[in-house]
Every structure is written in C-alpha cells, then in structure tokens.
C-alpha cells in the first residue's frame, strides 16, 4: 500500500468550476508538498505546508494533521490549470534528513 | 535568480552502457535530491545529498550512484543500463532538508 494516496486519479472539469484534489498519508510527516507537472515534465512546487491553510492566487491548500489529510482546491478553474497535481509527504528521519514520498498524481483536464 | 538546471535534457543510451546526469541547484541551496519518474511507478526517491554527503538513499540497486561537489552541483550515475531504467530523472534543490524544494526540468533517459 502506498504511503500517500491521492484521489481522484483523473478529473475533468469545465472552465470556471471549483476543483478539489485530495491526499491522504499514513505516516507522520514534517510537511506536505503540492506539486504541479505540465506535459514535458517540469515540476513546479505549489505549496509546502505543515498546518492550517495556504492560499496563492486561485489555489488553496489545506491540511488536517490529526486526520492525515490534505486538499488542494482550485477556484474558477481555467484550461491553463490542466496538469498533473502531485502531493508528496515530507518525512524527517532525524537532523536535517528529509525525504519526499509521492502520491501517484491527479491528471486534471479543464475544458473551455 | 536562476532555477535548477539539469543537463542534458534528453539522452538515448544502449543497454549495458553507463550514463551521468548533472544537476546545478539554485545558488545558495545545499541540498540536492534525485528522483526517478516512470509511468508505472510514478515519482520515486533516489538519494539526497547535503554538503557533499549522501544523507538519504531510496530503494534502488547499487547501479545508481551519485555525488555532490563543493559548489553543491550534483551528478548521478547509472551503470550497466537496463531497459527499465528508461525514465524521467528529476533533481530538486532546497536550502536544507525541511524547506521548499525546487525542481529542475528533468533529464529524459531512453535505454534501447
């Protein structure tokens, strides 16, 4: 069983819709990362959070440490938001020893 | 500020050969991590270097190795290439362990 589970695997939306992608993890973490990957491979770090909520433009990330669950929301979705969204659990195994474990990703397609 | 630079972007190698990939982190970042991404397995952690020392290693065979230089640039090497090594190899840099990671564009390796 993967330590980081994402849902849904695929998501198709119409432009303007509110999008939610969920991430559950089974281990204690130091931080939870949300990443965006466009076709071609490059990965962009969207958020790194260890508690509460962060907002950047139309993107909002929340985390519930007790429930080991995080969500990524996109408000007023746009075709340019089409990408793979990946959550990653950051595990600190002592000192500055830090390792990311990734979910399988959610392929988001936003149609005009 | 320049981002994370990976070279080369694309590589085609023959089974049995070896390959070296390079990653130049963001200036001032001392931690460099390497990841392998395949359609079947998703993103998997290879290893992490900090101040020229390998601090963390994923579950990969000894054919996969790396190093980090005093200027924080890192290289990873794969010897005796197998078809299954075909993947996108990504590196990420951060200031130190538990800080935001910035990813390069990746090197797409094809083994024939």
XYZ file of N, CA and C in Angstrom:
672
model
N 0.858 -1.192 0.000
C 0.000 0.000 0.000
C 0.889 1.234 0.000
N 0.584 2.173 -0.934
C 1.351 3.381 -1.000
C 1.118 4.201 0.252
N 2.190 4.849 0.756
C 2.053 5.644 1.961
C 1.276 6.922 1.708
N 1.204 7.358 0.449
C 0.498 8.580 0.067
C -0.524 8.225 -1.012
N -1.775 8.486 -0.707
C -2.858 8.162 -1.634
C -3.541 9.438 -2.101
N -3.731 9.545 -3.411
C -4.413 10.702 -3.961
C -5.703 10.286 -4.629
N -6.671 11.198 -4.598
C -7.911 10.969 -5.334
C -8.476 12.302 -5.798
N -9.140 12.310 -6.959
C -9.239 11.186 -7.891
C -7.959 11.054 -8.714
N -7.850 9.973 -9.477
C -6.703 9.795 -10.370
C -6.827 10.704 -11.586
N -8.045 10.825 -12.073
C -8.329 11.676 -13.227
C -9.516 12.567 -12.913
N -9.459 13.786 -13.396
C -10.524 14.732 -13.124
C -10.705 15.632 -14.353
N -11.928 15.679 -14.849
C -12.241 16.563 -15.978
C -13.256 17.591 -15.507
N -12.996 18.839 -15.800
C -13.877 19.910 -15.346
C -14.119 20.902 -16.474
N -15.153 21.670 -16.304
C -15.423 22.771 -17.219
C -14.815 24.042 -16.658
N -14.384 24.883 -17.561
C -13.797 26.156 -17.144
C -14.712 26.864 -16.146
N -14.130 27.346 -15.074
C -14.898 28.071 -14.071
C -15.295 27.236 -12.868
N -15.213 25.926 -13.004
C -15.621 25.060 -11.893
C -14.610 25.107 -10.740
N -15.105 24.758 -9.562
C -14.280 24.632 -8.356
C -13.747 23.197 -8.300
N -12.437 23.074 -8.129
C -11.781 21.762 -8.180
C -11.243 21.406 -6.800
N -11.384 20.143 -6.419
C -10.767 19.654 -5.182
C -10.020 18.363 -5.471
N -8.789 18.315 -5.045
C -7.966 17.096 -5.127
C -7.568 16.731 -3.708
N -7.706 15.455 -3.386
C -7.457 15.007 -2.021
C -6.195 14.162 -1.906
N -5.591 14.227 -0.727
C -4.362 13.485 -0.460
C -4.416 12.963 0.973
N -4.222 11.661 1.130
C -4.147 11.061 2.461
C -2.802 10.377 2.615
N -2.266 10.439 3.802
C -0.966 9.828 4.040
C -1.030 9.016 5.330
N -0.183 8.014 5.415
C -0.297 7.064 6.520
C 0.844 7.177 7.522
N 1.737 8.105 7.306
C 2.870 8.246 8.210
C 2.909 9.657 8.778
N 3.617 9.802 9.896
C 3.810 11.144 10.429
C 4.719 11.927 9.511
N 4.403 13.189 9.289
C 5.183 13.964 8.329
C 5.706 15.242 8.968
N 6.714 15.803 8.324
C 7.184 17.132 8.697
C 6.463 18.198 7.895
N 6.147 17.887 6.645
C 5.445 18.840 5.789
C 4.810 18.093 4.629
N 3.810 18.710 4.048
C 3.109 18.137 2.900
C 3.314 19.096 1.727
N 3.734 18.547 0.601
C 4.010 19.372 -0.566
C 2.965 19.116 -1.642
N 2.547 20.162 -2.310
C 1.730 20.031 -3.518
C 2.556 20.524 -4.701
N 2.606 19.687 -5.743
C 3.417 19.964 -6.917
C 2.535 19.944 -8.160
N 2.956 20.685 -9.176
C 2.238 20.701 -10.444
C 3.211 20.299 -11.555
N 2.774 19.376 -12.394
C 3.628 18.926 -13.500
C 2.867 19.053 -14.816
N 3.423 19.864 -15.707
C 2.835 20.036 -17.029
C 3.442 19.034 -18.004
N 2.767 18.772 -19.124
C 3.360 17.907 -20.148
C 4.752 18.406 -20.497
N 5.691 17.491 -20.658
C 7.076 17.928 -20.874
C 7.912 17.674 -19.653
N 7.265 17.517 -18.499
C 7.974 17.012 -17.332
C 8.268 17.971 -16.214
N 8.478 19.254 -16.481
C 8.903 20.154 -15.426
C 7.926 20.203 -14.264
N 8.455 20.186 -13.055
C 7.626 20.209 -11.847
C 7.788 21.555 -11.161
N 6.649 22.104 -10.752
C 6.641 23.367 -10.019
C 6.087 23.099 -8.625
N 6.765 23.614 -7.627
C 6.281 23.483 -6.263
C 5.203 24.527 -6.022
N 4.005 24.062 -5.646
C 2.890 24.983 -5.403
C 2.836 25.399 -3.935
N 2.846 24.419 -3.057
C 2.736 24.692 -1.635
C 3.588 23.702 -0.849
N 4.038 24.198 0.298
C 4.622 23.330 1.311
C 3.942 23.760 2.611
N 3.231 22.829 3.254
C 2.533 23.232 4.470
C 2.606 22.149 5.525
N 2.627 22.588 6.764
C 2.676 21.652 7.879
C 1.473 21.816 8.793
N 0.681 22.863 8.573
C -0.540 23.043 9.356
C -1.423 24.061 8.649
N -2.736 23.996 8.945
C -3.643 25.039 8.503
C -3.881 25.104 7.010
N -3.718 26.291 6.489
C -4.158 26.584 5.130
C -3.216 27.603 4.509
N -2.986 27.436 3.186
C -2.220 28.445 2.450
C -2.969 28.774 1.166
N -2.810 30.018 0.730
C -3.516 30.461 -0.481
C -2.532 31.193 -1.380
N -2.621 30.895 -2.674
C -1.803 31.613 -3.650
C -2.646 31.784 -4.901
N -3.135 33.007 -5.089
C -3.996 33.256 -6.250
C -5.274 32.442 -6.142
N -5.545 31.637 -7.163
C -6.753 30.802 -7.166
C -6.537 29.436 -6.510
N -5.366 29.205 -6.017
C -5.040 27.920 -5.406
C -5.073 28.026 -3.889
N -5.692 27.006 -3.270
C -5.748 26.936 -1.809
C -5.362 25.518 -1.393
N -4.494 25.409 -0.409
C -4.128 24.099 0.133
C -4.438 24.084 1.611
N -5.025 22.972 2.052
C -5.330 22.811 3.469
C -4.757 21.486 3.950
N -4.503 21.410 5.233
C -4.017 20.164 5.809
C -4.625 19.964 7.186
N -5.007 18.716 7.472
C -5.503 18.329 8.785
C -4.547 17.273 9.321
N -3.683 17.674 10.220
C -2.633 16.784 10.711
C -3.219 15.579 11.445
N -4.257 15.809 12.230
C -4.853 14.716 13.013
C -5.436 13.645 12.098
N -6.088 14.097 11.017
C -6.704 13.147 10.100
C -5.744 12.689 9.010
N -4.541 13.229 8.973
C -3.539 12.888 7.953
C -4.138 13.074 6.558
N -4.629 14.261 6.325
C -5.327 14.528 5.074
C -5.066 15.961 4.629
N -4.883 16.110 3.322
C -4.699 17.437 2.744
C -5.543 17.562 1.488
N -5.955 18.769 1.185
C -6.704 19.033 -0.038
C -6.090 20.203 -0.782
N -6.176 20.109 -2.100
C -5.788 21.227 -2.963
C -7.048 21.670 -3.699
N -7.361 22.949 -3.579
C -8.535 23.499 -4.247
C -8.094 24.490 -5.312
N -8.819 24.471 -6.415
C -8.611 25.482 -7.466
C -9.949 26.167 -7.690
N -9.981 27.455 -7.465
C -11.219 28.198 -7.705
C -11.197 28.751 -9.125
N -12.393 28.874 -9.714
C -12.529 29.428 -11.066
C -11.517 28.803 -12.017
N -11.579 27.492 -12.158
C -10.575 26.761 -12.946
C -10.525 27.270 -14.387
N -9.345 27.116 -14.968
C -9.055 27.605 -16.309
C -8.308 26.515 -17.070
N -8.478 26.462 -18.403
C -7.740 25.437 -19.170
C -6.243 25.404 -18.884
N -5.635 26.521 -18.557
C -4.198 26.503 -18.281
C -3.869 25.799 -16.955
N -4.891 25.487 -16.166
C -4.665 24.710 -14.939
C -4.514 23.224 -15.252
N -4.777 22.831 -16.483
C -4.663 21.419 -16.869
C -3.220 20.963 -16.666
N -3.065 19.932 -15.850
C -1.736 19.439 -15.485
C -1.923 18.230 -14.579
N -0.823 17.623 -14.193
C -0.849 16.590 -13.158
C -0.484 17.254 -11.833
N -1.292 17.009 -10.821
C -1.043 17.553 -9.495
C -0.629 16.403 -8.584
N 0.487 16.609 -7.913
C 1.090 15.545 -7.116
C 1.242 16.020 -5.687
N 0.817 15.184 -4.751
C 1.118 15.523 -3.360
C 2.274 14.649 -2.891
N 3.060 15.178 -2.005
C 4.232 14.471 -1.506
C 4.356 14.705 -0.006
N 4.576 13.615 0.712
C 4.754 13.698 2.158
C 6.232 13.820 2.462
N 6.576 14.837 3.218
C 7.962 15.056 3.593
C 8.233 14.445 4.954
N 9.167 13.486 4.983
C 9.466 12.767 6.216
C 10.847 13.158 6.705
N 10.904 13.585 7.931
C 12.175 13.968 8.518
C 12.649 12.841 9.408
N 13.709 12.164 8.965
C 14.149 10.986 9.732
C 15.314 11.311 10.650
N 15.368 12.540 11.082
C 16.400 12.888 12.060
C 17.330 13.945 11.537
N 17.634 14.938 12.335
C 18.506 16.024 11.908
C 17.893 16.758 10.744
N 18.665 16.944 9.705
C 18.142 17.597 8.502
C 17.826 16.578 7.425
N 17.684 15.331 7.846
C 17.441 14.236 6.920
C 16.002 14.263 6.447
N 15.776 14.547 5.194
C 14.418 14.791 4.712
C 14.203 14.049 3.409
N 13.048 13.364 3.295
C 12.788 12.562 2.109
C 11.338 12.735 1.701
N 11.078 12.883 0.413
C 9.712 13.016 -0.098
C 9.192 11.679 -0.601
N 7.955 11.352 -0.194
C 7.248 10.185 -0.731
C 6.035 10.715 -1.470
N 5.857 10.274 -2.719
C 4.892 10.897 -3.607
C 3.622 10.073 -3.777
N 2.508 10.780 -3.993
C 1.309 10.135 -4.486
C 1.441 9.883 -5.976
N 0.483 9.174 -6.534
C 0.543 8.808 -7.953
C 0.153 9.967 -8.872
N -0.414 11.011 -8.304
C -0.775 12.174 -9.106
C -2.231 12.164 -9.549
N -2.758 13.346 -9.787
C -4.114 13.523 -10.317
C -4.009 14.285 -11.627
N -4.490 13.675 -12.695
C -4.489 14.345 -14.001
C -5.741 15.189 -14.126
N -5.551 16.486 -14.145
C -6.665 17.429 -14.253
C -6.737 17.974 -15.679
N -7.918 17.888 -16.256
C -8.172 18.485 -17.575
C -9.313 19.467 -17.416
N -9.069 20.715 -17.764
C -10.100 21.737 -17.704
C -10.457 22.130 -19.126
N -11.692 21.884 -19.476
C -12.160 22.186 -20.832
C -12.751 23.587 -20.915
N -12.517 24.269 -22.048
C -13.058 25.641 -22.188
C -14.580 25.605 -22.363
N 17.030 35.199 -10.298
C 17.745 34.070 -9.707
C 17.542 32.853 -10.583
N 18.604 32.226 -11.036
C 18.480 31.073 -11.913
C 17.862 29.912 -11.152
N 17.073 29.100 -11.883
C 16.450 27.940 -11.269
C 17.386 26.755 -11.263
N 16.814 25.602 -11.022
C 17.582 24.361 -11.024
C 17.810 23.943 -12.478
N 19.034 23.667 -12.824
C 19.375 23.315 -14.203
C 19.847 21.874 -14.281
N 19.193 21.136 -15.160
C 19.597 19.745 -15.369
C 20.099 19.587 -16.803
N 21.189 18.857 -16.939
C 21.719 18.565 -18.268
C 22.140 17.104 -18.350
N 22.005 16.490 -19.530
C 21.287 17.015 -20.685
C 19.777 16.889 -20.477
N 18.995 17.414 -21.371
C 17.537 17.282 -21.265
C 17.066 15.924 -21.785
N 17.728 15.418 -22.782
C 17.353 14.142 -23.384
C 18.617 13.316 -23.638
N 18.450 12.009 -23.471
C 19.563 11.090 -23.687
C 19.026 9.770 -24.209
N 19.725 9.212 -25.185
C 19.415 7.857 -25.624
C 20.682 7.042 -25.447
N 20.553 5.932 -24.718
C 21.692 5.065 -24.445
C 21.312 3.622 -24.769
N 22.340 2.816 -24.917
C 22.153 1.403 -25.215
C 22.289 0.589 -23.936
N 21.566 -0.504 -23.864
C 21.675 -1.420 -22.716
C 23.131 -1.749 -22.433
N 23.497 -1.740 -21.163
C 24.861 -2.082 -20.782
C 25.781 -0.877 -20.640
N 25.401 0.232 -21.269
C 26.216 1.435 -21.148
C 26.002 2.085 -19.793
N 26.774 3.129 -19.523
C 26.555 3.900 -18.315
C 26.234 5.338 -18.697
N 25.639 6.069 -17.756
C 25.238 7.433 -18.050
C 25.467 8.304 -16.813
N 25.797 9.561 -17.066
C 25.963 10.537 -15.977
C 25.064 11.729 -16.253
N 24.260 12.084 -15.262
C 23.360 13.231 -15.367
C 23.822 14.302 -14.400
N 23.594 15.549 -14.763
C 24.086 16.654 -13.948
C 22.946 17.536 -13.463
N 23.126 18.091 -12.276
C 22.128 18.983 -11.694
C 22.837 20.151 -11.017
N 22.516 21.356 -11.441
C 23.046 22.555 -10.782
C 21.924 23.194 -9.970
N 22.086 23.247 -8.647
C 20.995 23.760 -7.805
C 20.923 25.276 -7.851
N 19.884 25.802 -7.249
C 19.754 27.241 -7.079
C 20.892 27.719 -6.194
N 21.447 28.856 -6.532
C 22.571 29.391 -5.770
C 22.211 29.508 -4.298
N 23.087 28.956 -3.450
C 22.839 29.012 -2.016
C 22.174 27.770 -1.452
N 21.577 26.975 -2.319
C 20.955 25.731 -1.860
C 22.030 24.670 -1.660
N 21.938 23.958 -0.550
C 22.957 22.965 -0.245
C 22.444 21.528 -0.345
N 21.138 21.377 -0.448
C 20.565 20.032 -0.527
C 20.108 19.764 -1.960
N 20.514 18.631 -2.484
C 20.077 18.196 -3.821
C 19.526 16.780 -3.707
N 18.320 16.599 -4.201
C 17.696 15.277 -4.201
C 17.438 14.838 -5.635
N 17.485 13.543 -5.844
C 17.238 12.969 -7.165
C 16.032 12.041 -7.109
N 15.236 12.063 -8.190
C 14.031 11.254 -8.275
C 13.935 10.628 -9.657
N 13.320 9.443 -9.682
C 13.035 8.774 -10.947
C 11.525 8.764 -11.144
N 11.084 9.111 -12.343
C 9.659 9.079 -12.634
C 9.392 8.181 -13.831
N 8.566 7.162 -13.633
C 8.149 6.268 -14.702
C 6.625 6.201 -14.710
N 6.036 5.855 -15.860
C 4.566 5.770 -15.906
C 4.001 4.765 -14.906
N 4.707 3.672 -14.692
C 4.181 2.623 -13.814
C 4.354 2.915 -12.329
N 5.512 3.445 -11.958
C 5.850 3.637 -10.547
C 5.673 5.065 -10.059
N 5.461 5.994 -10.959
C 5.360 7.390 -10.533
C 6.717 7.916 -10.108
N 6.704 8.877 -9.209
C 7.936 9.502 -8.725
C 8.497 8.696 -7.554
N 9.760 8.368 -7.647
C 10.404 7.632 -6.562
C 11.715 8.303 -6.184
N 11.969 8.346 -4.903
C 13.163 8.980 -4.368
C 14.387 8.107 -4.607
N 15.437 8.726 -5.138
C 16.695 8.006 -5.373
C 17.683 8.252 -4.233
N 18.115 9.479 -4.083
C 19.011 9.850 -2.984
C 19.037 11.355 -2.797
N 19.607 11.740 -1.648
C 19.719 13.149 -1.308
C 21.128 13.433 -0.824
N 21.666 14.552 -1.282
C 22.992 14.985 -0.866
C 22.899 16.339 -0.186
N 23.728 16.486 0.829
C 23.815 17.754 1.537
C 25.272 17.957 1.902
N 25.820 19.087 1.490
C 27.228 19.389 1.769
C 28.134 18.220 1.424
N 27.973 17.707 0.229
C 28.816 16.650 -0.362
C 28.630 15.276 0.278
N 27.669 15.129 1.168
C 27.445 13.851 1.833
C 26.071 13.300 1.456
N 26.015 12.005 1.166
C 24.721 11.387 0.913
C 24.037 11.148 2.255
N 22.879 11.759 2.447
C 22.203 11.638 3.733
C 21.081 10.614 3.704
N 20.595 10.317 2.524
C 19.398 9.504 2.423
C 19.434 8.769 1.096
N 18.981 7.531 1.086
C 19.002 6.758 -0.146
C 17.698 6.000 -0.275
N 17.145 5.979 -1.463
C 15.928 5.221 -1.724
C 16.251 3.770 -2.018
N 15.215 3.049 -2.385
C 15.330 1.610 -2.599
C 15.682 1.295 -4.048
N 16.890 1.629 -4.447
C 17.359 1.376 -5.809
C 18.645 0.561 -5.752
N 18.927 -0.219 -6.806
C 20.154 -1.035 -6.793
C 21.408 -0.172 -6.820
N 22.531 -0.821 -6.487
C 23.799 -0.110 -6.409
C 24.279 0.459 -7.737
N 23.622 0.078 -8.828
C 23.992 0.659 -10.136
C 23.716 2.158 -10.172
N 22.855 2.597 -9.291
C 22.516 4.019 -9.204
C 23.398 4.648 -8.121
N 24.148 5.642 -8.503
C 25.010 6.308 -7.534
C 25.029 7.797 -7.826
N 25.568 8.536 -6.899
C 25.625 9.978 -7.105
C 26.756 10.586 -6.326
N 26.921 11.871 -6.529
C 27.865 12.615 -5.713
C 27.511 14.094 -5.770
N 28.079 14.824 -4.842
C 27.860 16.268 -4.821
C 29.203 16.939 -4.643
N 29.385 18.012 -5.364
C 30.647 18.741 -5.330
C 30.580 19.902 -4.338
N 31.713 20.507 -4.112
C 31.784 21.569 -3.097
C 30.928 22.783 -3.480
N 30.618 22.943 -4.763
C 29.756 24.060 -5.178
C 28.271 23.655 -5.186
N 27.987 22.511 -4.603
C 26.639 21.926 -4.465
C 26.096 21.297 -5.745
N 26.795 21.464 -6.851
C 26.358 20.743 -8.057
C 26.408 19.247 -7.803
N 25.468 18.535 -8.415
C 25.403 17.099 -8.161
C 25.354 16.338 -9.474
N 25.867 15.153 -9.445
C 25.770 14.239 -10.580
C 25.188 12.922 -10.094
N 24.424 12.284 -10.969
C 24.044 10.908 -10.679
C 24.507 10.026 -11.832
N 24.878 8.826 -11.500
C 25.417 7.895 -12.477
C 24.615 6.598 -12.428
N 24.327 6.084 -13.587
C 23.700 4.767 -13.662
C 24.595 3.896 -14.533
N 25.053 2.799 -13.967
C 25.929 1.897 -14.714
C 25.122 0.706 -15.223
N 25.679 0.035 -16.213
C 25.066 -1.170 -16.782
C 23.569 -0.951 -17.002
N 23.256 -0.020 -17.849
C 21.869 0.375 -18.076
C 20.991 -0.789 -18.504
N 19.769 -0.767 -17.982
C 18.742 -1.743 -18.364
C 17.583 -0.992 -19.005
N 16.772 -1.735 -19.768
C 15.632 -1.097 -20.434
C 14.722 -0.402 -19.423
N 14.589 -1.012 -18.256
C 13.715 -0.471 -17.218
C 14.209 0.819 -16.592
N 15.428 1.219 -16.931
C 15.956 2.487 -16.417
C 15.447 3.668 -17.222
N 14.767 3.400 -18.312
C 14.178 4.485 -19.107
C 13.174 5.236 -18.245
N 13.387 6.528 -18.105
C 12.567 7.303 -17.176
C 12.914 8.777 -17.306
N 12.123 9.580 -16.624
C 12.461 10.984 -16.433
C 13.169 11.092 -15.090
N 14.355 11.642 -15.085
C 15.118 11.810 -13.853
C 15.090 13.285 -13.462
N 14.574 13.520 -12.277
C 14.404 14.890 -11.796
C 15.305 15.135 -10.599
N 15.853 16.339 -10.537
C 16.532 16.711 -9.308
C 15.822 17.917 -8.714
N 15.963 18.066 -7.426
C 15.363 19.187 -6.720
C 16.371 19.730 -5.729
N 16.392 21.035 -5.585
C 17.299 21.622 -4.606
C 16.504 22.357 -3.539
N 17.066 22.437 -2.373
C 16.470 23.194 -1.278
C 17.593 23.733 -0.420
N 17.232 24.699 0.408
C 18.246 25.296 1.280
C 18.880 24.230 2.168
N 18.009 23.488 2.828
C 18.428 22.331 3.605
C 17.218 21.425 3.666
N 17.235 20.395 4.512
C 16.210 19.373 4.469
C 14.779 19.854 4.397
N 14.269 20.381 5.502
C 12.833 20.621 5.599
C 12.486 22.019 5.103
N 12.797 22.271 3.878
C 12.438 23.548 3.252
C 11.883 23.250 1.867
N 11.296 24.251 1.260
C 10.650 24.060 -0.028
C 11.647 23.566 -1.072
N 11.207 22.600 -1.860
C 12.062 22.036 -2.902
C 11.731 22.657 -4.251
N 12.757 22.941 -5.025
C 12.597 23.499 -6.365
C 13.142 22.482 -7.356
N 12.315 22.142 -8.327
C 12.666 21.073 -9.253
C 13.239 21.612 -10.557
N 14.115 20.803 -11.151
C 14.591 21.077 -12.491
C 13.614 20.523 -13.515
N 13.943 20.731 -14.798
C 13.078 20.280 -15.889
C 13.211 18.781 -16.146
N 14.249 18.193 -15.607
C 14.413 16.758 -15.766
C 15.274 16.371 -16.948
N 15.794 15.165 -16.877
C 16.509 14.542 -17.996
C 15.723 13.302 -18.386
N 15.309 13.256 -19.640
C 14.568 12.083 -20.101
C 15.553 11.100 -20.711
N 15.713 9.960 -20.051
C 16.648 8.924 -20.472
C 15.881 7.792 -21.144
N 16.293 7.446 -22.328
C 15.725 6.310 -23.035
C 16.828 5.285 -23.243
N 16.578 4.067 -22.791
C 17.547 2.985 -22.959
C 17.007 2.031 -24.023
N 17.795 1.794 -25.058
C 17.334 0.942 -26.167
C 18.199 -0.315 -26.275
